[in-house]
Amino acid sequence: MRPARGGLALSRQASTPDASAPDAGADAGVDAALRAAFTEEWAHVVATLIRTTGDWDVAEEASAAAFERAARTWPRDGIPSRPGAWLTTTARHLALDRLRRRSVEVEKLREWRDVEEPGGPPDPADAVAADADAEWVDDRLRLIFTCAHPALAMDARVALTLRTVGGLATGEIARAFLVPEATMAQRLVRAKRRIRTAGIPYRVPPPEALPERLDSVLAVLYLVHNEGYLASSGERLMRVDLSTEAIRLTRLVAGLLPHETEAEALLALMLLQRARTAARAAPDGGLIPLELQDRSRWDRTDLTEGLAILTRLGSGPVGAYRLQAEIQGAHASAATASDTDWHRILACYDGLAARSDSPFIALNRAIAVGMADGPERGLAELAALEAGGGLGAYHLLPAAQADFHRRAGDATAARRCYRRAIGLAPTAVERRYLEGRLAALGA
């Protein structure tokens, strides 16, 4: 069974000496190394094991067992110089053990290519091989294309990607989808079974098939990034680790398909959003809206790269990710909130609305109308959306109405809308923010 985030630390607590002991610092270093290895290497280890065994369950079980072995042996033997290679090699040995015990897996053993006999310390040669392989084709990219295969339903694609690439536990994914954990567990089992029974290859598609698979891959990567940019559940505003992984993988996809401008546009969009990470949360973890953020805290490296990509795309094809990146570019280019070119942003939302009837795009367009042409125009657009019923119980509709009522000077209506938004908000962070705005209006 795969450990949940933080599970490694918990399993280590039983053998962790008192903090006052002389080796407490070293022990803390092992804990930190285990946490870092889990964040950085989990997906790579699983992906490598899926490639070599072709069995998703064996891959996850052996990877989890390798991390558990690391938690036992690293405090005794020291942290290896290449933790990822150590974990990969150990997991491969453990997977081979499991397959040997399964008489039905004899054929898989014949197909095994690189694994040494189990037991003993990992062979340093494996570390070299693992690094060389990473330079050639990233296993996680293989995993992304497999998880995003069109034969799977979109929710299954996203769930599998969050589980295997993003490293989320089943319970976390279930909360993101607002379904019971048992339901999500079954959904993941069915998705893996579908991959096996349909014979979906574990590989990056050949060049001629890449473009048609790109839309699905980019959609999954953007959903993973969105979960990192604004967590859909829990106490945290952001999951920076997910955003970072989504950006890393999108960069790989963009490099693989240099002529597909939407991949580069998505990379620019993610970078421009991530640039605001440090300014989006208060010291107590509370949300800081864009117009109140300290823009000096925006990450200049991400901003520069994101804007440079938009410049490089120039007058080329304009798709949905390009339009969204242009919106983020308009925010990034404004020295202050009042300098924001909302008419430019509205034009981009007009372009998005022409491509999609998504109610979420319609909501953002309505907000842009209000910011560009005044709160009364925004309220009229939002009222039309509410009458249409497409947004149901989505909390950001009454939140936007509350904000425009506040800007228009109607505190009574703003308070009513804030209360409704608070009742619908899915996360504690958003509820606290809305409660603060309500309190600022007074009784």
Coordinates of C-alpha atoms in Angstrom, one line a residue:
M1 CA 0.0 0.0 0.0
R2 CA 1.3 3.4 -1.0
P3 CA 2.0 5.8 2.0
A4 CA 0.0 9.0 2.2
R5 CA 1.8 12.3 2.4
G6 CA 3.4 12.6 5.8
G7 CA 3.1 8.9 6.3
L8 CA 6.8 8.5 6.2
A9 CA 7.3 10.9 9.0
L10 CA 4.7 9.1 11.1
S11 CA 6.3 5.7 10.5
R12 CA 9.6 7.1 11.6
Q13 CA 8.3 8.5 14.8
A14 CA 8.5 5.1 16.5
S15 CA 12.2 5.0 16.2
T16 CA 13.0 8.7 16.4
P17 CA 15.1 9.4 19.5
D18 CA 14.4 12.2 21.9
A19 CA 15.2 15.6 20.4
S20 CA 17.7 16.3 23.2
A21 CA 19.8 13.3 22.1
P22 CA 23.2 14.0 20.5
D23 CA 22.1 12.7 17.1
A24 CA 18.8 14.5 17.0
G25 CA 20.1 16.8 14.2
A26 CA 21.1 13.8 12.1
D27 CA 17.8 12.2 12.6
A28 CA 16.0 15.4 11.5
G29 CA 18.2 15.4 8.5
V30 CA 17.0 11.9 7.6
D31 CA 13.4 12.9 8.1
A32 CA 13.9 15.9 5.8
A33 CA 15.6 13.7 3.2
L34 CA 12.7 11.2 3.3
R35 CA 10.2 14.0 2.9
A36 CA 12.2 15.5 0.0
A37 CA 12.6 12.1 -1.6
F38 CA 8.9 11.4 -1.4
T39 CA 8.0 14.8 -3.0
E40 CA 10.6 14.6 -5.7
E41 CA 11.0 10.9 -6.5
W42 CA 7.7 9.2 -5.8
A43 CA 6.3 9.6 -9.3
H44 CA 9.6 8.8 -10.9
V45 CA 10.0 5.6 -8.9
V46 CA 6.4 4.5 -9.7
A47 CA 6.8 5.4 -13.3
T48 CA 10.0 3.5 -13.7
L49 CA 8.4 0.4 -12.0
I50 CA 5.3 0.6 -14.3
R51 CA 7.6 0.7 -17.3
T52 CA 9.7 -2.3 -16.2
T53 CA 6.9 -4.5 -14.8
G54 CA 3.8 -3.3 -16.7
D55 CA 1.9 -3.8 -13.5
W56 CA 0.5 -0.7 -11.8
D57 CA -0.3 -2.4 -8.5
V58 CA 3.1 -4.1 -8.2
A59 CA 4.7 -0.7 -9.0
E60 CA 2.9 1.1 -6.3
E61 CA 3.3 -1.6 -3.7
A62 CA 7.1 -2.0 -4.4
S63 CA 7.6 1.8 -4.4
A64 CA 5.8 2.1 -1.1
A65 CA 7.9 -0.7 0.4
A66 CA 11.1 1.0 -0.9
F67 CA 10.3 4.2 1.0
E68 CA 9.5 2.1 4.1
R69 CA 12.8 0.4 3.8
A70 CA 14.5 3.8 3.5
A71 CA 12.9 4.9 6.7
R72 CA 14.4 1.9 8.5
T73 CA 17.9 1.8 6.9
W74 CA 18.9 5.5 6.2
P75 CA 19.1 6.3 10.0
R76 CA 21.4 3.4 10.4
D77 CA 23.4 3.5 7.2
G78 CA 23.2 7.1 6.3
I79 CA 21.5 9.0 3.5
P80 CA 22.6 7.7 0.1
S81 CA 24.3 10.2 -2.2
R82 CA 21.6 9.6 -4.8
P83 CA 18.3 9.0 -2.9
G84 CA 16.2 8.7 -6.0
A85 CA 18.5 6.1 -7.6
W86 CA 18.6 4.2 -4.2
L87 CA 14.8 4.2 -4.0
T88 CA 14.4 3.2 -7.7
T89 CA 16.8 0.3 -7.4
T90 CA 15.4 -0.9 -4.1
A91 CA 11.9 -0.7 -5.5
R92 CA 12.9 -2.7 -8.6
H93 CA 14.4 -5.4 -6.4
L94 CA 11.3 -5.6 -4.3
A95 CA 9.1 -5.7 -7.3
L96 CA 11.1 -8.6 -8.7
D97 CA 10.6 -10.4 -5.4
R98 CA 6.9 -9.9 -5.7
L99 CA 6.7 -11.1 -9.2
R100 CA 8.8 -14.1 -8.4
R101 CA 6.2 -15.1 -5.7
R102 CA 3.5 -14.9 -8.3
S103 CA 3.4 -18.0 -10.4
V104 CA 1.1 -16.2 -12.8
E105 CA 3.7 -13.6 -13.5
V106 CA 6.3 -16.0 -14.9
E107 CA 6.0 -14.3 -18.3
K108 CA 6.6 -10.9 -16.8
L109 CA 9.9 -12.2 -15.3
R110 CA 11.0 -13.3 -18.7
E111 CA 10.4 -9.7 -19.9
W112 CA 12.3 -8.2 -17.1
R113 CA 15.3 -6.4 -18.6
D114 CA 17.6 -4.8 -16.1
V115 CA 17.0 -5.9 -12.6
E116 CA 19.8 -7.5 -10.5
E117 CA 19.2 -10.4 -8.1
P118 CA 17.3 -9.1 -5.0
G119 CA 19.1 -8.4 -1.8
G120 CA 22.1 -6.5 -0.8
P121 CA 22.7 -2.8 -1.3
P122 CA 21.7 -1.1 -4.6
D123 CA 24.3 -1.4 -7.3
P124 CA 25.8 2.1 -8.1
A125 CA 25.6 1.1 -11.8
D126 CA 21.8 1.3 -11.5
A127 CA 22.1 4.9 -10.4
V128 CA 24.1 5.7 -13.5
A129 CA 21.6 3.9 -15.6
A130 CA 18.7 5.6 -14.0
D131 CA 20.2 9.0 -14.6
A132 CA 21.0 8.2 -18.2
D133 CA 17.4 7.1 -18.7
A134 CA 16.1 10.3 -17.2
E135 CA 18.2 12.2 -19.7
W136 CA 16.7 10.3 -22.6
V137 CA 13.0 10.1 -21.9
D138 CA 11.4 11.0 -18.6
D139 CA 9.4 8.2 -17.2
R140 CA 6.9 10.6 -15.8
L141 CA 6.2 11.9 -19.2
R142 CA 5.3 8.3 -20.3
L143 CA 3.1 8.2 -17.2
I144 CA 1.3 11.4 -18.1
F145 CA 0.5 10.3 -21.7
T146 CA -0.8 6.9 -20.4
C147 CA -2.9 8.6 -17.7
A148 CA -4.2 11.0 -20.2
H149 CA -5.2 8.4 -22.8
P150 CA -8.5 9.2 -24.6
A151 CA -9.8 5.7 -23.8
L152 CA -10.2 6.9 -20.2
A153 CA -12.9 9.2 -19.0
M154 CA -11.6 12.7 -18.2
D155 CA -12.2 12.4 -14.4
A156 CA -10.3 9.1 -14.5
R157 CA -7.4 10.7 -16.4
V158 CA -7.1 13.5 -13.8
A159 CA -7.5 11.2 -10.8
L160 CA -4.8 8.8 -12.1
T161 CA -2.5 11.7 -12.8
L162 CA -3.0 13.2 -9.4
R163 CA -2.4 9.8 -7.8
T164 CA 0.6 8.6 -9.8
V165 CA 2.3 11.8 -10.9
G166 CA 1.2 14.3 -8.3
G167 CA 1.6 11.9 -5.4
L168 CA -1.8 12.6 -3.8
A169 CA -3.4 10.0 -1.6
T170 CA -6.7 8.5 -2.6
G171 CA -8.5 10.5 0.2
E172 CA -7.0 13.8 -1.0
I173 CA -8.2 13.1 -4.6
A174 CA -11.6 12.1 -3.3
R175 CA -11.9 15.4 -1.5
A176 CA -10.9 17.2 -4.7
F177 CA -13.7 15.5 -6.6
L178 CA -16.1 15.8 -3.7
V179 CA -16.8 12.0 -3.6
P180 CA -16.3 9.4 -0.8
E181 CA -12.9 7.9 -0.6
A182 CA -14.2 4.4 -1.4
T183 CA -15.8 5.8 -4.6
M184 CA -12.5 7.3 -5.6
A185 CA -10.6 4.1 -4.8
Q186 CA -12.9 2.1 -7.0
R187 CA -12.5 4.7 -9.8
L188 CA -8.8 4.4 -9.7
V189 CA -9.0 0.6 -9.7
R190 CA -11.3 0.7 -12.8
A191 CA -9.0 3.1 -14.5
K192 CA -6.0 0.9 -14.0
R193 CA -8.0 -2.1 -15.1
R194 CA -9.1 -0.2 -18.2
I195 CA -5.4 0.5 -19.1
R196 CA -4.6 -3.2 -18.7
T197 CA -7.6 -4.7 -20.5
A198 CA -7.6 -2.2 -23.4
G199 CA -3.8 -2.7 -23.9
I200 CA -3.1 1.0 -23.6
P201 CA 0.7 1.2 -24.2
Y202 CA 2.9 2.7 -21.5
R203 CA 4.8 5.1 -23.7
V204 CA 5.0 8.5 -25.2
P205 CA 3.0 8.2 -28.5
P206 CA 4.9 8.3 -31.8
P207 CA 5.4 11.7 -33.4
E208 CA 2.5 11.4 -35.8
A209 CA 0.0 10.6 -32.9
L210 CA 1.3 13.3 -30.5
P211 CA -0.8 16.3 -31.7
E212 CA -4.1 14.5 -31.2
R213 CA -3.1 13.4 -27.7
L214 CA -1.9 16.9 -26.8
D215 CA -5.2 18.4 -25.8
S216 CA -5.9 15.7 -23.3
V217 CA -2.4 15.9 -21.8
L218 CA -2.6 19.7 -21.5
A219 CA -6.0 19.6 -19.9
V220 CA -4.8 17.1 -17.3
L221 CA -1.7 19.2 -16.6
Y222 CA -3.7 22.3 -16.2
L223 CA -6.1 20.6 -13.8
V224 CA -3.2 19.4 -11.7
H225 CA -1.7 22.9 -11.7
N226 CA -5.1 24.4 -10.8
E227 CA -5.3 22.1 -7.8
G228 CA -1.9 23.4 -6.8
Y229 CA -2.8 27.1 -7.5
L230 CA -6.0 26.9 -5.5
A231 CA -6.6 23.8 -3.4
S232 CA -10.2 22.5 -3.8
S233 CA -10.3 21.3 -0.2
G234 CA -8.4 21.3 3.1
E235 CA -6.8 24.0 5.1
R236 CA -4.1 25.1 2.7
L237 CA -4.7 27.8 0.0
M238 CA -2.1 26.4 -2.4
R239 CA -0.3 23.1 -3.2
V240 CA 2.9 24.6 -4.5
D241 CA 4.4 21.1 -5.0
L242 CA 1.6 20.3 -7.5
S243 CA 2.1 23.5 -9.4
T244 CA 5.8 22.9 -9.6
E245 CA 5.3 19.4 -10.9
A246 CA 2.7 20.5 -13.4
I247 CA 5.1 23.2 -14.7
R248 CA 8.0 20.8 -14.9
L249 CA 6.0 18.3 -16.9
T250 CA 4.5 21.0 -19.1
R251 CA 8.0 22.2 -19.8
L252 CA 8.9 18.7 -20.9
V253 CA 5.8 18.5 -23.1
A254 CA 6.5 21.9 -24.7
G255 CA 10.1 20.8 -25.4
L256 CA 8.9 17.5 -26.9
L257 CA 6.5 19.4 -29.2
P258 CA 8.2 22.7 -30.0
H259 CA 5.8 23.6 -32.8
E260 CA 2.7 23.2 -30.6
T261 CA 2.2 26.8 -29.4
E262 CA -0.6 25.9 -26.9
A263 CA 1.9 23.8 -24.8
E264 CA 4.2 26.8 -24.6
A265 CA 1.2 29.1 -23.9
L266 CA 0.1 26.8 -21.0
L267 CA 3.6 27.0 -19.6
A268 CA 3.5 30.8 -19.7
L269 CA 0.1 30.7 -18.0
M270 CA 1.3 28.5 -15.2
L271 CA 4.5 30.5 -14.7
L272 CA 2.7 33.9 -14.6
Q273 CA 0.3 32.4 -12.0
R274 CA 3.0 30.8 -9.9
A275 CA 4.9 34.1 -9.9
R276 CA 2.3 35.5 -7.4
T277 CA 2.7 32.6 -4.9
A278 CA 4.6 34.5 -2.2
A279 CA 2.2 37.4 -2.4
R280 CA -1.1 35.4 -2.3
A281 CA -1.0 34.3 1.3
A282 CA -0.8 36.3 4.5
P283 CA 1.6 35.1 7.3
D284 CA -1.4 33.3 8.9
G285 CA -2.2 31.5 5.6
G286 CA -5.0 33.8 4.7
L287 CA -5.8 34.7 1.1
I288 CA -4.7 38.0 -0.3
P289 CA -6.6 39.0 -3.4
L290 CA -4.7 40.2 -6.5
E291 CA -5.5 43.9 -6.1
L292 CA -4.1 43.9 -2.6
Q293 CA -1.0 41.9 -3.2
D294 CA 2.5 43.4 -2.7
R295 CA 3.7 43.2 -6.3
S296 CA 7.4 43.5 -5.2
R297 CA 7.0 40.0 -3.9
W298 CA 6.0 38.5 -7.3
D299 CA 8.7 36.2 -8.5
R300 CA 10.7 38.1 -11.2
T301 CA 12.2 34.9 -12.7
D302 CA 8.8 33.3 -13.4
L303 CA 7.3 36.7 -14.6
T304 CA 10.2 37.3 -17.0
E305 CA 10.0 33.8 -18.5
G306 CA 6.2 33.8 -18.8
L307 CA 6.2 37.2 -20.5
A308 CA 9.1 36.2 -22.7
I309 CA 7.2 33.1 -23.9
L310 CA 4.2 35.4 -24.8
T311 CA 6.5 37.7 -26.8
R312 CA 8.0 34.7 -28.5
L313 CA 4.5 33.4 -29.5
G314 CA 4.0 36.8 -31.1
S315 CA 1.3 36.8 -33.8
G316 CA 1.1 33.0 -34.0
P317 CA -2.0 30.9 -33.5
V318 CA -4.2 31.9 -30.6
G319 CA -5.9 29.2 -28.6
A320 CA -7.6 29.0 -25.2
Y321 CA -4.3 28.7 -23.2
R322 CA -2.8 31.6 -25.1
L323 CA -5.8 33.8 -24.2
Q324 CA -5.6 32.8 -20.6
A325 CA -1.8 33.5 -20.5
E326 CA -2.5 36.9 -22.1
I327 CA -4.9 37.7 -19.3
Q328 CA -2.2 36.8 -16.7
G329 CA 0.3 38.8 -18.8
A330 CA -1.9 41.9 -18.5
H331 CA -2.0 41.5 -14.7
A332 CA 1.8 40.9 -14.6
S333 CA 2.5 44.0 -16.7
A334 CA 0.5 46.4 -14.5
A335 CA 2.6 48.3 -12.0
T336 CA -0.4 48.7 -9.6
A337 CA -3.8 47.2 -9.5
S338 CA -5.3 50.5 -10.8
D339 CA -3.1 50.3 -13.8
T340 CA -4.6 47.0 -15.0
D341 CA -5.8 47.1 -18.6
W342 CA -9.2 45.5 -18.0
H343 CA -10.4 46.2 -21.5
R344 CA -7.5 44.1 -22.8
I345 CA -8.5 41.4 -20.3
L346 CA -12.2 41.6 -21.4
A347 CA -11.2 41.2 -25.0
C348 CA -9.4 37.9 -24.1
Y349 CA -12.4 36.7 -22.2
D350 CA -14.6 37.5 -25.2
G351 CA -12.2 35.3 -27.2
L352 CA -12.5 32.5 -24.6
A353 CA -16.3 32.8 -24.5
A354 CA -16.5 32.5 -28.3
R355 CA -14.6 29.2 -28.0
S356 CA -16.5 27.7 -25.0
D357 CA -19.8 28.0 -23.3
S358 CA -18.2 27.2 -19.9
P359 CA -20.1 29.0 -17.1
F360 CA -16.8 29.6 -15.4
I361 CA -15.5 31.5 -18.3
A362 CA -18.8 33.5 -18.4
L363 CA -18.3 34.3 -14.7
N364 CA -14.8 35.6 -15.2
R365 CA -15.9 37.6 -18.3
A366 CA -18.7 39.2 -16.2
I367 CA -16.2 40.2 -13.6
A368 CA -14.0 41.7 -16.3
V369 CA -17.0 43.7 -17.6
G370 CA -17.6 45.1 -14.2
M371 CA -13.9 46.0 -13.7
A372 CA -13.7 47.6 -17.1
D373 CA -17.1 49.4 -17.3
G374 CA -18.2 49.8 -13.7
P375 CA -19.8 47.7 -11.0
E376 CA -23.4 48.2 -12.3
R377 CA -22.5 46.6 -15.6
G378 CA -20.8 43.8 -13.8
L379 CA -23.8 43.2 -11.6
A380 CA -26.1 43.1 -14.6
E381 CA -23.9 40.4 -16.2
L382 CA -23.8 38.4 -13.0
A383 CA -27.6 38.6 -12.6
A384 CA -28.0 37.2 -16.1
L385 CA -25.6 34.3 -15.2
E386 CA -27.5 33.6 -12.0
A387 CA -30.8 33.5 -13.9
G388 CA -29.3 31.0 -16.3
G389 CA -28.6 28.6 -13.4
G390 CA -25.4 27.3 -14.9
L391 CA -23.3 28.0 -11.8
G392 CA -25.6 26.4 -9.3
A393 CA -24.1 26.6 -5.9
Y394 CA -20.7 27.9 -7.0
H395 CA -19.5 30.2 -4.2
L396 CA -17.6 32.7 -6.5
L397 CA -20.8 33.9 -8.1
P398 CA -22.2 35.4 -4.9
A399 CA -18.7 36.5 -3.9
A400 CA -18.4 38.5 -7.1
Q401 CA -21.8 40.0 -6.6
A402 CA -20.8 41.0 -3.1
D403 CA -17.7 42.7 -4.3
F404 CA -19.5 44.7 -7.0
H405 CA -22.2 45.7 -4.5
R406 CA -19.4 46.8 -2.2
R407 CA -17.8 48.8 -4.9
A408 CA -21.2 50.4 -5.8
G409 CA -21.7 51.4 -2.2
D410 CA -24.6 49.0 -1.4
A411 CA -23.4 47.5 1.9
T412 CA -26.7 45.8 2.7
A413 CA -26.7 43.8 -0.6
A414 CA -23.0 43.1 -0.3
R415 CA -23.4 41.6 3.2
R416 CA -26.3 39.4 1.9
C417 CA -24.1 38.1 -0.9
Y418 CA -21.0 37.6 1.3
R419 CA -23.1 35.5 3.7
R420 CA -24.3 33.3 0.8
A421 CA -20.8 32.9 -0.5
I422 CA -19.5 31.9 2.9
G423 CA -22.1 29.2 3.2
L424 CA -21.0 27.8 -0.2
A425 CA -17.2 28.2 0.1
P426 CA -15.5 24.8 -0.1
T427 CA -12.3 25.6 1.9
A428 CA -11.5 27.1 5.3
V429 CA -9.1 29.6 3.7
E430 CA -11.8 31.0 1.4
R431 CA -14.4 31.1 4.2
R432 CA -12.0 33.1 6.4
Y433 CA -11.3 35.5 3.6
L434 CA -15.0 36.1 2.9
E435 CA -15.8 36.4 6.6
G436 CA -13.1 39.1 6.8
R437 CA -14.7 41.1 3.9
L438 CA -18.1 40.8 5.5
A439 CA -16.7 42.0 8.9
A440 CA -15.1 45.0 7.1
L441 CA -18.5 46.1 6.1
G442 CA -19.7 46.4 9.7
A443 CA -23.0 45.4 11.1

